[in-house]
Amino acid sequence: MDGAADSRTSVVVIGAGPAGLTVANVLRAAGVDCLVLEAESREFVERRPRAGFVEEWAVRALGRHGLAGRILERAETQGEFEFRFDGGRHSVRTARLSGRRHFVYPQPELVTDLLAAYADRAGGVVRFGVRDVRLHGLDGPEAAVSYRDPDTGRRHRIACDHIVGADGARGVSRAAIPEGRVRVTRHDHGVAWLAVLAEAPPSADGVVFGIHPRGFGAHMARSADVTRYYLEVPAGDRAADWPDERVWTELRARLAAGGARPLREGPLTEKTVLAMHDYVVEPMAYGRLHLAGDAAHLVAPIAAKGMNLAINDALLLAAALIADHRGDGRPLAGYSAAALRRVWQYLEFSQWLSQVLHGASSGDRFRAGTATARLRRLLGSEAAAKAFAGLYLGEDADL
Ligand code: RFL
C-alpha cells in the first residue's frame, strides 16, 4: 500500500514471540517508542506449546532487565541428563561439569510473562490478529509497516525509523528483503522427529536421550503432569501415521535400559512432525529491517537452542536500537555480526549432537561407528565431557 501513514513510532516490532517481546520490553523500559504487531490472538500466543529449556546465561540476561522474576521463582532447574544405548544408562552431570544449569520453563509461560511485563505493566501496545502485514521503504530515509485491521478491514500504515522482523520461520519480514541482498544457507539433517506432549508425569528426573538402531527417542520432563517425548521418524511421515499406541510402543523400545523406570503413559495432547533442518540468513539485516530469532535462523530443536538464540538476538538488537536512538549507530551496524557468532556456534553443536543421536539408526556403518566413538569419548574423558557441557549449556558463544 502507498499513501500517508496514520501514525508514527520509532520501532515497529513484527511478531509477539520470545524475540519480539524481549526487544519490545527492553526498548520500552529505555523510553524508545515501539509498537508490536502480531498475527495471532493473545490467547493463542500464550498457549502455543514449543520450547522448554532456557539456558542459565539467558535467564540471567533477562533478569538484568527485570524480565526473569517468574522464571527464577517457578522454574525447575536441571543439572544432568542421561544417554541410554545398548540397554545401558549413562549420566552426564552437566551442572558439575560446567557450573551452570538449564531452566525448565515452557515457552508459553515465558511469552505470557513478557506480554504481562510489556502490555499490562508498562502499558506497551500490541495489535493482535493483524492481517496482511507489509513492509515498506526498507532502504529509504523512513520505513513503514502496513496491515489490515481484523475488525474493521481498514488498512493502517505506521511510519518508523526501524523494523524488527521477529515473526518466526513463516513470517513475512524475511521475504520482504529483495532477492540477492542476503544469503540464505540451509542444512537438512535428513530425519524428522515426531514431537508429542503427554499428559503424564515424567518417568525420569530430566532429559533422557535414547540412541537405538530403530531410531532416536527422547524423554523431557516438563512439569509434574506433562512430559515431552520425541521419536525419530522417517522424513515425510505424518502425525496421522503415529497413533498413540504406536508412539508408546516405540518409546518403550527406544528408551529401554536396565534399571530404568517404566514409562508412565497418558493421553497425547500434541503430535507434530518436525523436519530437522536449519537455515541462516546473512546478514541478519537489510536497510531499516533487522531480523531476530527464527525469522533470521532456524535451528532444528535437536539441542534446544532456538529460543535461547532468539533471546540473545533480541537483547543485542534492543541495545543497538537504543544506542542508535541516542545517536550512536555503530552497535546497530554490528548487530548481525555479533548475533551470528552465537548462531553458528549453536548450529555447529546441534549438528554434532544430531550425528551422535542419529548415527545408530542411519543404516550407515561409518556414521554409526563414528557416533559411538564420540559417545564413548564424551562418557570416558573428563575434558571431552567438560567441553560438551559448556556447549550444551551455551557458554562458548564468543569463540
Ligand atoms: P516465534 O516464537 O515463532 O514467534 C514469532 C511470532 O510472529 C508471529 N507472526 C506474525 N506476526 C505478524 N505478522 C506476520 N505476518 C506474522 N507471522 C508470524 C507468530 O504468530 C509468532 O507469535 O519466533 P521467535 O520469537 O523467534 O522465537 C523462536 C522460538 O519460538 C523457537 O526458536 C523455539 O520454539 C525453538 N524450540 C526450542 N528452543 C529452545 O531454545 N529450547 C527448546 O527446548 C526448544 N524446543 C523448539 C522446541 C521448537 C519446537 N518446534 C515447534 C519447532 C521444541 C519444538 C517442538
CSV table of C-alpha atoms and ligand atoms in Angstrom, one decimal:
chain,number,residue,atom,x,y,z
A,1,MET,CA,0.0,0.0,0.0
A,2,ASP,CA,1.2,3.5,-0.6
A,3,GLY,CA,-0.1,6.7,0.9
A,4,ALA,CA,0.3,8.6,4.1
A,5,ALA,CA,1.0,6.9,7.4
A,6,ASP,CA,-1.8,7.2,10.0
A,7,SER,CA,0.7,7.0,12.9
A,8,ARG,CA,4.4,7.1,13.6
A,9,THR,CA,6.7,5.3,16.1
A,10,SER,CA,10.4,4.7,16.4
A,11,VAL,CA,10.4,0.9,16.1
A,12,VAL,CA,7.7,-1.5,14.7
A,13,VAL,CA,8.2,-5.0,16.0
A,14,ILE,CA,6.6,-7.7,13.9
A,15,GLY,CA,5.8,-10.8,16.0
A,16,ALA,CA,5.0,-11.3,19.6
A,17,GLY,CA,7.2,-14.4,20.3
A,18,PRO,CA,10.1,-14.5,22.6
A,19,ALA,CA,12.3,-12.4,20.3
A,20,GLY,CA,9.8,-9.6,19.5
A,21,LEU,CA,8.5,-9.3,23.1
A,22,THR,CA,12.0,-9.2,24.6
A,23,VAL,CA,13.0,-6.4,22.2
A,24,ALA,CA,9.8,-4.5,22.9
A,25,ASN,CA,10.2,-4.8,26.7
A,26,VAL,CA,13.8,-3.5,26.6
A,27,LEU,CA,13.0,-0.7,24.2
A,28,ARG,CA,10.0,0.5,26.3
A,29,ALA,CA,12.0,0.4,29.5
A,30,ALA,CA,14.6,2.7,27.9
A,31,GLY,CA,11.9,5.1,26.7
A,32,VAL,CA,12.2,4.2,23.0
A,33,ASP,CA,8.7,4.2,21.4
A,34,CYS,CA,7.6,1.0,19.8
A,35,LEU,CA,4.6,-1.0,18.7
A,36,VAL,CA,4.2,-4.8,18.3
A,37,LEU,CA,2.1,-6.3,15.5
A,38,GLU,CA,1.0,-10.0,16.0
A,39,ALA,CA,-0.9,-12.1,13.5
A,40,GLU,CA,-2.5,-14.3,16.2
A,41,SER,CA,-4.6,-13.6,19.3
A,42,ARG,CA,-3.1,-13.1,22.7
A,43,GLU,CA,-4.8,-16.3,24.0
A,44,PHE,CA,-3.2,-18.2,21.1
A,45,VAL,CA,0.4,-17.0,21.6
A,46,GLU,CA,0.1,-17.5,25.4
A,47,ARG,CA,-0.7,-21.2,24.8
A,48,ARG,CA,1.3,-22.3,21.8
A,49,PRO,CA,3.5,-25.2,23.1
A,50,ARG,CA,7.1,-25.3,22.0
A,51,ALA,CA,10.4,-24.9,23.8
A,52,GLY,CA,11.1,-25.8,27.3
A,53,PHE,CA,14.7,-25.2,28.1
A,54,VAL,CA,16.2,-21.8,28.8
A,55,GLU,CA,20.0,-21.6,29.4
A,56,GLU,CA,21.2,-20.0,32.6
A,57,TRP,CA,23.0,-17.1,30.8
A,58,ALA,CA,19.7,-16.2,29.1
A,59,VAL,CA,17.8,-16.2,32.4
A,60,ARG,CA,20.4,-14.0,34.0
A,61,ALA,CA,20.4,-11.7,31.0
A,62,LEU,CA,16.6,-11.4,31.1
A,63,GLY,CA,16.9,-10.9,34.8
A,64,ARG,CA,19.1,-7.8,34.2
A,65,HIS,CA,16.1,-6.2,32.5
A,66,GLY,CA,13.6,-7.3,35.2
A,67,LEU,CA,12.1,-10.0,33.0
A,68,ALA,CA,13.1,-13.2,34.8
A,69,GLY,CA,11.1,-12.8,38.1
A,70,ARG,CA,8.7,-15.7,37.5
A,71,ILE,CA,11.3,-17.9,35.9
A,72,LEU,CA,13.5,-17.7,38.9
A,73,GLU,CA,10.5,-18.2,41.2
A,74,ARG,CA,8.9,-21.1,39.5
A,75,ALA,CA,11.2,-22.9,37.0
A,76,GLU,CA,12.8,-26.1,38.0
A,77,THR,CA,16.5,-26.4,37.0
A,78,GLN,CA,18.2,-29.4,35.6
A,79,GLY,CA,21.9,-30.2,36.0
A,80,GLU,CA,22.2,-33.6,34.4
A,81,PHE,CA,20.8,-35.8,31.7
A,82,GLU,CA,21.1,-39.4,30.6
A,83,PHE,CA,22.1,-41.2,27.5
A,84,ARG,CA,20.6,-44.7,27.0
A,85,PHE,CA,22.1,-47.1,24.5
A,86,ASP,CA,22.8,-50.9,24.2
A,87,GLY,CA,20.5,-51.4,27.2
A,88,GLY,CA,22.7,-49.2,29.5
A,89,ARG,CA,22.2,-45.9,31.3
A,90,HIS,CA,24.9,-43.2,31.3
A,91,SER,CA,24.5,-40.0,33.2
A,92,VAL,CA,26.2,-36.7,32.1
A,93,ARG,CA,26.4,-34.3,35.0
A,94,THR,CA,26.3,-31.0,33.1
A,95,ALA,CA,26.0,-28.8,36.2
A,96,ARG,CA,29.0,-30.3,37.8
A,97,LEU,CA,31.0,-30.1,34.6
A,98,SER,CA,30.0,-26.6,33.6
A,99,GLY,CA,28.9,-24.9,36.8
A,100,ARG,CA,25.6,-23.9,35.2
A,101,ARG,CA,22.1,-25.3,34.8
A,102,HIS,CA,19.1,-25.4,32.4
A,103,PHE,CA,15.9,-23.8,33.5
A,104,VAL,CA,12.8,-25.8,32.5
A,105,TYR,CA,10.3,-23.2,31.6
A,106,PRO,CA,7.7,-23.8,28.8
A,107,GLN,CA,7.8,-21.2,26.1
A,108,PRO,CA,4.1,-20.2,26.5
A,109,GLU,CA,4.9,-19.2,30.2
A,110,LEU,CA,7.8,-17.0,29.0
A,111,VAL,CA,5.6,-15.4,26.3
A,112,THR,CA,2.9,-14.8,29.0
A,113,ASP,CA,5.4,-13.2,31.3
A,114,LEU,CA,6.9,-11.0,28.6
A,115,LEU,CA,3.4,-9.9,27.5
A,116,ALA,CA,2.4,-9.1,31.0
A,117,ALA,CA,5.5,-7.0,31.6
A,118,TYR,CA,5.2,-5.1,28.3
A,119,ALA,CA,1.5,-4.7,27.8
A,120,ASP,CA,0.0,-4.9,31.3
A,121,ARG,CA,2.6,-3.3,33.5
A,122,ALA,CA,4.5,-1.0,31.1
A,123,GLY,CA,1.4,0.0,29.0
A,124,GLY,CA,3.1,-1.1,25.7
A,125,VAL,CA,0.8,-1.5,22.7
A,126,VAL,CA,0.4,-4.9,20.9
A,127,ARG,CA,-2.1,-5.1,18.0
A,128,PHE,CA,-3.2,-8.8,17.8
A,129,GLY,CA,-4.8,-10.5,14.9
A,130,VAL,CA,-3.4,-8.2,12.3
A,131,ARG,CA,-3.8,-9.3,8.7
A,132,ASP,CA,-1.7,-8.9,5.5
A,133,VAL,CA,1.4,-7.3,7.1
A,134,ARG,CA,3.6,-5.5,4.5
A,135,LEU,CA,6.9,-3.7,4.9
A,136,HIS,CA,7.8,-0.5,3.1
A,137,GLY,CA,10.8,1.7,2.5
A,138,LEU,CA,13.4,-0.6,3.9
A,139,ASP,CA,16.3,1.1,2.1
A,140,GLY,CA,14.9,4.6,2.2
A,141,PRO,CA,15.0,7.5,4.7
A,142,GLU,CA,11.9,6.3,6.5
A,143,ALA,CA,10.4,2.8,6.8
A,144,ALA,CA,6.8,1.9,7.3
A,145,VAL,CA,4.7,-1.2,8.1
A,146,SER,CA,1.1,-1.6,7.0
A,147,TYR,CA,-1.5,-4.1,8.0
A,148,ARG,CA,-5.3,-4.7,7.8
A,149,ASP,CA,-7.3,-4.3,11.0
A,150,PRO,CA,-9.1,-7.7,11.7
A,151,ASP,CA,-12.3,-6.0,12.9
A,152,THR,CA,-12.8,-3.1,10.5
A,153,GLY,CA,-10.9,-4.4,7.5
A,154,ARG,CA,-9.2,-1.0,7.3
A,155,ARG,CA,-5.6,-0.8,6.3
A,156,HIS,CA,-3.3,1.1,8.7
A,157,ARG,CA,0.2,2.4,7.9
A,158,ILE,CA,2.8,3.1,10.6
A,159,ALA,CA,5.9,5.1,9.7
A,160,CYS,CA,9.0,4.3,11.7
A,161,ASP,CA,12.8,4.5,11.9
A,162,HIS,CA,13.4,0.8,12.2
A,163,ILE,CA,11.5,-2.5,11.8
A,164,VAL,CA,12.3,-5.6,13.9
A,165,GLY,CA,11.4,-8.7,11.9
A,166,ALA,CA,10.7,-11.2,14.7
A,167,ASP,CA,7.9,-13.1,13.0
A,168,GLY,CA,9.4,-16.6,13.2
A,169,ALA,CA,10.1,-19.1,10.5
A,170,ARG,CA,7.0,-18.5,8.5
A,171,GLY,CA,6.7,-14.7,8.8
A,172,VAL,CA,6.7,-12.0,6.1
A,173,SER,CA,9.8,-10.0,7.1
A,174,ARG,CA,12.5,-12.2,5.7
A,175,ALA,CA,10.6,-12.4,2.4
A,176,ALA,CA,10.5,-8.6,2.2
A,177,ILE,CA,14.2,-8.4,1.5
A,178,PRO,CA,14.9,-8.1,-2.2
A,179,GLU,CA,16.3,-11.1,-4.0
A,180,GLY,CA,20.1,-11.3,-3.8
A,181,ARG,CA,20.6,-8.9,-0.9
A,182,VAL,CA,21.1,-11.6,1.8
A,183,ARG,CA,22.5,-15.1,1.6
A,184,VAL,CA,20.4,-17.9,3.0
A,185,THR,CA,22.3,-21.1,3.9
A,186,ARG,CA,20.4,-24.3,4.5
A,187,HIS,CA,21.2,-27.6,6.1
A,188,ASP,CA,19.0,-30.7,6.2
A,189,HIS,CA,19.7,-33.3,8.9
A,190,GLY,CA,17.8,-35.9,6.7
A,191,VAL,CA,15.5,-37.0,9.5
A,192,ALA,CA,12.2,-35.9,11.1
A,193,TRP,CA,11.1,-36.0,14.7
A,194,LEU,CA,7.6,-36.7,16.0
A,195,ALA,CA,7.2,-34.2,18.9
A,196,VAL,CA,4.5,-35.3,21.4
A,197,LEU,CA,3.2,-33.9,24.6
A,198,ALA,CA,1.9,-36.5,27.0
A,199,GLU,CA,-0.5,-35.7,29.9
A,200,ALA,CA,1.6,-37.9,32.1
A,201,PRO,CA,4.1,-37.4,34.9
A,202,PRO,CA,7.8,-37.7,33.9
A,203,SER,CA,9.3,-41.2,34.0
A,204,ALA,CA,12.9,-40.0,34.8
A,205,ASP,CA,14.3,-36.9,36.5
A,206,GLY,CA,15.1,-34.9,33.5
A,207,VAL,CA,16.2,-35.4,29.9
A,208,VAL,CA,16.8,-38.9,28.5
A,209,PHE,CA,18.3,-39.4,25.0
A,210,GLY,CA,17.7,-42.9,23.8
A,211,ILE,CA,20.0,-43.9,21.0
A,212,HIS,CA,18.7,-47.0,19.2
A,213,PRO,CA,19.0,-48.8,15.9
A,214,ARG,CA,15.2,-48.3,15.4
A,215,GLY,CA,15.7,-44.5,15.7
A,216,PHE,CA,16.3,-41.9,18.4
A,217,GLY,CA,13.8,-41.4,21.2
A,218,ALA,CA,13.8,-38.7,23.9
A,219,HIS,CA,12.1,-38.0,27.2
A,220,MET,CA,12.0,-34.5,28.7
A,221,ALA,CA,10.4,-33.7,32.0
A,222,ARG,CA,8.2,-30.6,31.6
A,223,SER,CA,6.1,-30.4,34.8
A,224,ALA,CA,4.6,-32.7,37.4
A,225,ASP,CA,2.0,-33.8,35.0
A,226,VAL,CA,3.2,-33.1,31.5
A,227,THR,CA,6.1,-34.8,29.7
A,228,ARG,CA,7.6,-34.1,26.2
A,229,TYR,CA,8.7,-37.0,24.1
A,230,TYR,CA,10.4,-37.1,20.7
A,231,LEU,CA,10.7,-40.0,18.3
A,232,GLU,CA,12.8,-40.0,15.2
A,233,VAL,CA,10.5,-40.9,12.3
A,234,PRO,CA,11.2,-41.3,8.5
A,235,ALA,CA,11.2,-37.9,6.7
A,236,GLY,CA,7.8,-37.4,5.1
A,237,ASP,CA,5.8,-39.3,7.8
A,238,ARG,CA,2.7,-37.5,9.1
A,239,ALA,CA,1.3,-37.3,12.6
A,240,ALA,CA,-1.6,-39.4,11.5
A,241,ASP,CA,0.8,-42.3,10.8
A,242,TRP,CA,1.5,-42.4,14.5
A,243,PRO,CA,-1.5,-43.4,16.6
A,244,ASP,CA,-0.9,-43.2,20.4
A,245,GLU,CA,-0.2,-47.0,20.9
A,246,ARG,CA,2.4,-47.0,18.1
A,247,VAL,CA,4.1,-44.0,19.8
A,248,TRP,CA,4.2,-45.7,23.2
A,249,THR,CA,5.5,-49.0,21.7
A,250,GLU,CA,8.4,-47.2,20.1
A,251,LEU,CA,9.2,-45.1,23.1
A,252,ARG,CA,9.2,-48.1,25.3
A,253,ALA,CA,11.7,-49.9,22.9
A,254,ARG,CA,14.0,-46.9,22.3
A,255,LEU,CA,14.2,-45.7,25.9
A,256,ALA,CA,14.5,-49.2,27.4
A,257,ALA,CA,17.5,-49.8,29.7
A,258,GLY,CA,18.4,-52.0,32.7
A,259,GLY,CA,17.1,-50.4,35.9
A,260,ALA,CA,15.1,-47.7,34.2
A,261,ARG,CA,11.7,-46.9,35.5
A,262,PRO,CA,8.8,-48.0,33.2
A,263,LEU,CA,7.3,-45.1,31.1
A,264,ARG,CA,4.2,-43.6,32.7
A,265,GLU,CA,1.7,-43.3,29.9
A,266,GLY,CA,-1.1,-40.8,29.3
A,267,PRO,CA,-3.1,-39.2,26.6
A,268,LEU,CA,-1.0,-37.4,23.9
A,269,THR,CA,-2.2,-33.9,23.6
A,270,GLU,CA,0.1,-32.6,20.8
A,271,LYS,CA,1.6,-34.5,17.9
A,272,THR,CA,3.7,-32.7,15.4
A,273,VAL,CA,6.2,-34.0,12.8
A,274,LEU,CA,9.2,-31.6,12.6
A,275,ALA,CA,11.6,-31.8,9.6
A,276,MET,CA,15.0,-31.4,11.1
A,277,HIS,CA,16.5,-28.6,9.1
A,278,ASP,CA,18.4,-25.4,9.7
A,279,TYR,CA,18.8,-22.1,7.9
A,280,VAL,CA,20.7,-18.9,8.4
A,281,VAL,CA,20.1,-15.5,6.8
A,282,GLU,CA,23.3,-13.4,6.4
A,283,PRO,CA,23.5,-10.6,7.2
A,284,MET,CA,20.5,-10.5,9.6
A,285,ALA,CA,19.6,-7.1,8.4
A,286,TYR,CA,18.7,-5.2,5.3
A,287,GLY,CA,18.4,-1.4,5.5
A,288,ARG,CA,16.0,-0.4,8.2
A,289,LEU,CA,14.9,-4.1,8.8
A,290,HIS,CA,16.6,-6.1,11.5
A,291,LEU,CA,15.8,-9.8,11.8
A,292,ALA,CA,15.8,-11.6,15.1
A,293,GLY,CA,15.0,-15.2,16.3
A,294,ASP,CA,13.6,-17.8,14.0
A,295,ALA,CA,13.0,-15.2,11.3
A,296,ALA,CA,16.7,-15.0,10.9
A,297,HIS,CA,17.8,-18.5,11.6
A,298,LEU,CA,16.1,-21.8,12.3
A,299,VAL,CA,18.0,-24.3,14.4
A,300,ALA,CA,16.4,-27.7,14.4
A,301,PRO,CA,15.3,-28.4,18.0
A,302,ILE,CA,17.9,-31.2,18.5
A,303,ALA,CA,19.8,-29.3,21.1
A,304,ALA,CA,17.0,-27.0,22.3
A,305,LYS,CA,18.8,-23.8,21.2
A,306,GLY,CA,16.2,-21.8,19.1
A,307,MET,CA,14.5,-19.8,21.9
A,308,ASN,CA,17.9,-19.1,23.5
A,309,LEU,CA,19.2,-17.7,20.3
A,310,ALA,CA,16.0,-15.6,19.9
A,311,ILE,CA,16.7,-14.1,23.4
A,312,ASN,CA,20.3,-13.4,22.5
A,313,ASP,CA,19.4,-11.7,19.3
A,314,ALA,CA,16.7,-9.7,21.0
A,315,LEU,CA,18.9,-8.4,23.7
A,316,LEU,CA,21.7,-7.4,21.3
A,317,LEU,CA,19.3,-5.8,18.9
A,318,ALA,CA,17.4,-3.9,21.6
A,319,ALA,CA,20.7,-2.5,23.0
A,320,ALA,CA,21.8,-1.5,19.4
A,321,LEU,CA,18.4,0.2,18.7
A,322,ILE,CA,18.7,2.2,22.0
A,323,ALA,CA,22.2,3.3,21.1
A,324,ASP,CA,21.0,4.3,17.6
A,325,HIS,CA,18.1,6.2,19.1
A,326,ARG,CA,20.7,8.1,21.2
A,327,GLY,CA,22.8,8.9,18.2
A,328,ASP,CA,25.3,6.1,18.1
A,329,GLY,CA,24.7,3.9,15.0
A,330,ARG,CA,27.7,1.6,15.4
A,331,PRO,CA,26.2,-1.2,17.6
A,332,LEU,CA,23.3,-1.4,15.1
A,333,ALA,CA,25.7,-1.7,12.2
A,334,GLY,CA,27.5,-4.5,14.1
A,335,TYR,CA,24.3,-6.3,15.3
A,336,SER,CA,24.2,-9.0,12.6
A,337,ALA,CA,27.9,-10.0,13.0
A,338,ALA,CA,27.6,-10.1,16.8
A,339,ALA,CA,24.4,-12.2,16.8
A,340,LEU,CA,25.7,-14.6,14.1
A,341,ARG,CA,28.7,-15.7,16.3
A,342,ARG,CA,26.4,-17.5,18.7
A,343,VAL,CA,24.1,-18.7,15.9
A,344,TRP,CA,27.0,-20.5,14.2
A,345,GLN,CA,28.3,-21.9,17.5
A,346,TYR,CA,24.8,-23.4,18.2
A,347,LEU,CA,24.3,-24.7,14.7
A,348,GLU,CA,27.6,-26.5,14.9
A,349,PHE,CA,26.7,-28.0,18.3
A,350,SER,CA,23.3,-29.1,17.0
A,351,GLN,CA,24.9,-30.7,14.0
A,352,TRP,CA,27.4,-32.5,16.2
A,353,LEU,CA,24.6,-33.8,18.6
A,354,SER,CA,22.5,-34.8,15.6
A,355,GLN,CA,25.2,-37.0,14.3
A,356,VAL,CA,25.6,-38.6,17.8
A,357,LEU,CA,21.8,-39.1,18.2
A,358,HIS,CA,21.0,-40.4,14.7
A,359,GLY,CA,24.2,-42.4,13.8
A,360,ALA,CA,22.9,-45.8,15.2
A,361,SER,CA,19.7,-45.7,13.1
A,362,SER,CA,21.3,-44.3,9.9
A,363,GLY,CA,21.8,-47.7,8.4
A,364,ASP,CA,25.4,-46.5,7.6
A,365,ARG,CA,28.2,-48.4,9.3
A,366,PHE,CA,30.6,-45.4,9.2
A,367,ARG,CA,28.1,-43.0,10.7
A,368,ALA,CA,27.1,-45.5,13.4
A,369,GLY,CA,30.8,-46.2,14.2
A,370,THR,CA,31.8,-42.6,14.5
A,371,ALA,CA,28.7,-41.7,16.5
A,372,THR,CA,29.6,-44.4,19.0
A,373,ALA,CA,33.2,-43.2,19.1
A,374,ARG,CA,32.0,-39.7,20.0
A,375,LEU,CA,29.7,-41.0,22.7
A,376,ARG,CA,32.4,-43.1,24.3
A,377,ARG,CA,34.8,-40.2,24.3
A,378,LEU,CA,32.2,-38.0,25.9
A,379,LEU,CA,31.5,-40.5,28.6
A,380,GLY,CA,35.1,-41.6,29.1
A,381,SER,CA,37.0,-38.3,29.1
A,382,GLU,CA,36.5,-35.5,31.7
A,383,ALA,CA,38.0,-33.0,29.2
A,384,ALA,CA,35.6,-34.0,26.4
A,385,ALA,CA,32.7,-34.1,28.9
A,386,LYS,CA,33.5,-30.5,30.1
A,387,ALA,CA,33.7,-29.2,26.5
A,388,PHE,CA,30.4,-30.8,25.7
A,389,ALA,CA,28.7,-29.5,28.9
A,390,GLY,CA,29.9,-25.9,28.1
A,391,LEU,CA,28.3,-26.1,24.6
A,392,TYR,CA,25.2,-27.9,25.9
A,393,LEU,CA,24.6,-25.1,28.4
A,394,GLY,CA,25.7,-22.5,25.9
A,395,GLU,CA,28.7,-20.7,27.2
A,396,ASP,CA,31.2,-20.6,24.3
A,397,ALA,CA,29.4,-18.1,22.1
A,398,ASP,CA,32.3,-15.7,21.8
A,399,LEU,CA,34.7,-18.1,20.3
B,1,RFL,P1,8.2,-17.3,17.3
B,1,RFL,O1,8.1,-17.9,18.6
B,1,RFL,O2,7.8,-18.2,16.1
B,1,RFL,O3,7.3,-16.0,17.2
B,1,RFL,C1,7.0,-15.4,16.0
B,1,RFL,C2,5.7,-14.6,16.2
B,1,RFL,O4,5.4,-13.9,15.0
B,1,RFL,C3,4.0,-14.1,14.6
B,1,RFL,N1,3.9,-13.9,13.2
B,1,RFL,C4,3.4,-12.7,12.7
B,1,RFL,N2,3.0,-11.6,13.3
B,1,RFL,C5,2.6,-10.6,12.4
B,1,RFL,N3,2.6,-10.7,11.1
B,1,RFL,C6,3.0,-11.8,10.5
B,1,RFL,N4,3.0,-11.9,9.1
B,1,RFL,C7,3.4,-12.9,11.3
B,1,RFL,N5,3.9,-14.1,11.0
B,1,RFL,C8,4.1,-14.7,12.2
B,1,RFL,C9,3.7,-15.5,15.1
B,1,RFL,O5,2.3,-15.7,15.3
B,1,RFL,C10,4.5,-15.6,16.4
B,1,RFL,O6,3.8,-15.2,17.5
B,1,RFL,O7,9.6,-16.8,16.9
B,1,RFL,P2,10.8,-16.2,17.9
B,1,RFL,O8,10.3,-15.1,18.8
B,1,RFL,O9,11.9,-16.0,17.0
B,1,RFL,O10,11.2,-17.5,18.9
B,1,RFL,C11,11.8,-18.6,18.4
B,1,RFL,C12,11.3,-19.8,19.2
B,1,RFL,O11,9.9,-19.9,19.2
B,1,RFL,C13,11.9,-21.1,18.7
B,1,RFL,O12,13.2,-21.0,18.3
B,1,RFL,C14,11.8,-22.3,19.7
B,1,RFL,O13,10.5,-22.6,19.9
B,1,RFL,C15,12.6,-23.5,19.2
B,1,RFL,N6,12.5,-24.6,20.1
B,1,RFL,C16,13.3,-24.7,21.3
B,1,RFL,N7,14.1,-23.7,21.6
B,1,RFL,C17,14.8,-23.7,22.8
B,1,RFL,O14,15.6,-22.8,23.0
B,1,RFL,N8,14.7,-24.7,23.7
B,1,RFL,C18,13.8,-25.7,23.5
B,1,RFL,O15,13.6,-26.6,24.4
B,1,RFL,C19,13.1,-25.8,22.2
B,1,RFL,N9,12.2,-26.8,22.0
B,1,RFL,C20,11.5,-25.6,19.9
B,1,RFL,C21,11.4,-26.7,20.8
B,1,RFL,C22,10.7,-25.6,18.8
B,1,RFL,C23,9.8,-26.6,18.5
B,1,RFL,N10,9.0,-26.5,17.4
B,1,RFL,C24,7.6,-26.5,17.4
B,1,RFL,C25,9.6,-26.2,16.1
B,1,RFL,C26,10.5,-27.7,20.6
B,1,RFL,C27,9.7,-27.7,19.5
B,1,RFL,C28,8.7,-28.8,19.3
